[in-house]
CSV table of C-alpha atoms in Angstrom, one decimal:
chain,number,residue,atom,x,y,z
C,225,UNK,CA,-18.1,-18.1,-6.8
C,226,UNK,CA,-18.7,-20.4,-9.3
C,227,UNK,CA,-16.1,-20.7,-12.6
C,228,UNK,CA,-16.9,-22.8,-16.0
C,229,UNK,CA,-14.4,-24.0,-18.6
C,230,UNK,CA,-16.2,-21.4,-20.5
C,231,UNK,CA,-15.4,-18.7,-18.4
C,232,UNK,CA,-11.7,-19.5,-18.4
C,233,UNK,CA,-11.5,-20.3,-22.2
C,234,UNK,CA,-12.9,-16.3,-22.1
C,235,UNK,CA,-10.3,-15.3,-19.9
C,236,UNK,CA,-7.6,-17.1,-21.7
C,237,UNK,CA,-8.9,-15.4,-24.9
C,238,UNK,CA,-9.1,-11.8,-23.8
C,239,UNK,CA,-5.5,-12.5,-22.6
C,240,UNK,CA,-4.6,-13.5,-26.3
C,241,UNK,CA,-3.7,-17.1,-24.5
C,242,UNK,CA,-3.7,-20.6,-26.4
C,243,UNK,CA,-4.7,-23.0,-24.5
C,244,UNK,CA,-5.3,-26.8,-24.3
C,245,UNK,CA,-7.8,-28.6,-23.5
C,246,UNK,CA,-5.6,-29.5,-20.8
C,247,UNK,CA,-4.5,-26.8,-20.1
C,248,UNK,CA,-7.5,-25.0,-19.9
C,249,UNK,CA,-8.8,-28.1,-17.2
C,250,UNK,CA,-5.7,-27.4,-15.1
C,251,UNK,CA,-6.3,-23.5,-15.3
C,252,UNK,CA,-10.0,-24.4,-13.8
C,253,UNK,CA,-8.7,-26.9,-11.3
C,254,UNK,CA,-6.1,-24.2,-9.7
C,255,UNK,CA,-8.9,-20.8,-10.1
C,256,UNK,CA,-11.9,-23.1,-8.3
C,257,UNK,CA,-8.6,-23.6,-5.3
C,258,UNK,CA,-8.1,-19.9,-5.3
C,259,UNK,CA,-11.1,-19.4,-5.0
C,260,UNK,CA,-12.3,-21.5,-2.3
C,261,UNK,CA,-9.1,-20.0,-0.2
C,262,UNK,CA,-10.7,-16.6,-1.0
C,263,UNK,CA,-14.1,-17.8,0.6
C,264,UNK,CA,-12.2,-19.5,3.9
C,265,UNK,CA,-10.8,-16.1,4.2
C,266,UNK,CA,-14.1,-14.1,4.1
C,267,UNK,CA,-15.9,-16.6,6.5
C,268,UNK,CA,-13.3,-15.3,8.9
C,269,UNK,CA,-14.8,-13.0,11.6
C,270,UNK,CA,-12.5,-10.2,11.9
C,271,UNK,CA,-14.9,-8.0,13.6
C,272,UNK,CA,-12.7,-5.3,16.1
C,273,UNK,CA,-9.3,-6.3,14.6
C,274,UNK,CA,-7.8,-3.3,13.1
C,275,UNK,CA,-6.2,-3.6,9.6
C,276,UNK,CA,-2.4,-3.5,9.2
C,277,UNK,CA,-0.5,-1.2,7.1
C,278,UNK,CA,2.1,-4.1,6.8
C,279,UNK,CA,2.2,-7.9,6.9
C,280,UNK,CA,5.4,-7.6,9.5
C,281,UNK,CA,5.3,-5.0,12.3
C,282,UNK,CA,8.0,-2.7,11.1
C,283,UNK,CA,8.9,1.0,10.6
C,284,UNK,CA,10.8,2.2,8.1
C,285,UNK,CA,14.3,4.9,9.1
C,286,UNK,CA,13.8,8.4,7.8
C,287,UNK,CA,17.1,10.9,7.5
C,288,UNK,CA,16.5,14.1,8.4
C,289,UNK,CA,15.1,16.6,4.9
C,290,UNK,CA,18.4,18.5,5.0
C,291,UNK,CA,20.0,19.8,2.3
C,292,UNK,CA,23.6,17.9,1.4
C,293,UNK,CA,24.6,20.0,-1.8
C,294,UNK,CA,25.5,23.3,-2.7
C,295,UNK,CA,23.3,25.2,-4.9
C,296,UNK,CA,25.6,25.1,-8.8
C,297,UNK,CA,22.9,26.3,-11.0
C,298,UNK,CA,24.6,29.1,-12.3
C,299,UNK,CA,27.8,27.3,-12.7
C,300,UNK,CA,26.3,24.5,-14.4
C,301,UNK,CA,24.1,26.6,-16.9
C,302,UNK,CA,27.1,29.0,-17.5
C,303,UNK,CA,28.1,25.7,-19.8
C,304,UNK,CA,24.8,25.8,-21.1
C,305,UNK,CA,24.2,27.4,-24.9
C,306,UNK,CA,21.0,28.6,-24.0
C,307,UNK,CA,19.2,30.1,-21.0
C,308,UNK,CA,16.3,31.8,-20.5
C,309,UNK,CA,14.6,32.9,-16.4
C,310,UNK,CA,17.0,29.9,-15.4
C,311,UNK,CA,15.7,27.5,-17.7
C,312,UNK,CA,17.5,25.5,-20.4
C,313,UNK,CA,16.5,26.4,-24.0
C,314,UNK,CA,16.5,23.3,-26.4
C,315,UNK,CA,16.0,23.0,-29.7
C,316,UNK,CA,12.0,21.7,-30.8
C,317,UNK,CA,12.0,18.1,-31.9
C,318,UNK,CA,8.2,17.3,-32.1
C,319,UNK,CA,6.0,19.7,-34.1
C-alpha cells in the first residue's frame, strides 16, 4: 500500500492532530514500516493451518453455575418505599 505525506497530514487532520513538518515525516517513516510488516505477513502461505482462538494455547477455569446466595428480595424491598409486581417504584427525573 502506498502512503503520501498528504495522506497522513489527512489523517492527522481528521484526528484534530497538529503536526510538524517533522512530525508528520516521522509519522510516514513508522506507517510505510507498518505497513511493509503487514505485506511480509500476507506473503505468508498459511494454507491448511487452522486459526487460533488465542496467541498462547490456554483454557480458561469455569466454576460450576450454582447458585451461592439465598433469595432476599422480599426482605430487601420490605425497606423499600415503593413496590409494585416486585419492582422498585422511583420517582421520574427525566420528562
Amino acid at each position: 500500500m502506498s502512503l503520501s505525506i498528504n495522506d497522513v497530514y489527512k489523517v492527522a487532520r481528521l484526528a484534530r492532530l497538529g503536526m510538524t513538518e517533522q512530525e508528520a515525516q516521522t509519522a510516514h517513516a513508522q506507517l510505510l514500516n507498518i505497513f511493509g510488516l503487514i505485506a511480509e505477513m500476507q506473503a505468508v502461505d498459511t494454507t491448511g493451518i487452522a486459526p487460533m482462538p488465542h496467541a498462547q494455547d490456554i483454557t480458561q477455569r469455569l466454576r460450576k453455575d450454582v447458585v451461592t446466595e439465598p433469595n432476599q428480595r422480599e426482605l430487601f424491598q420490605a425497606a423499600a418505599p415503593q413496590i409494585k409486581n416486585g419492582l422498585y417504584l422511583v420517582p421520574q427525573v427525566i420528562e
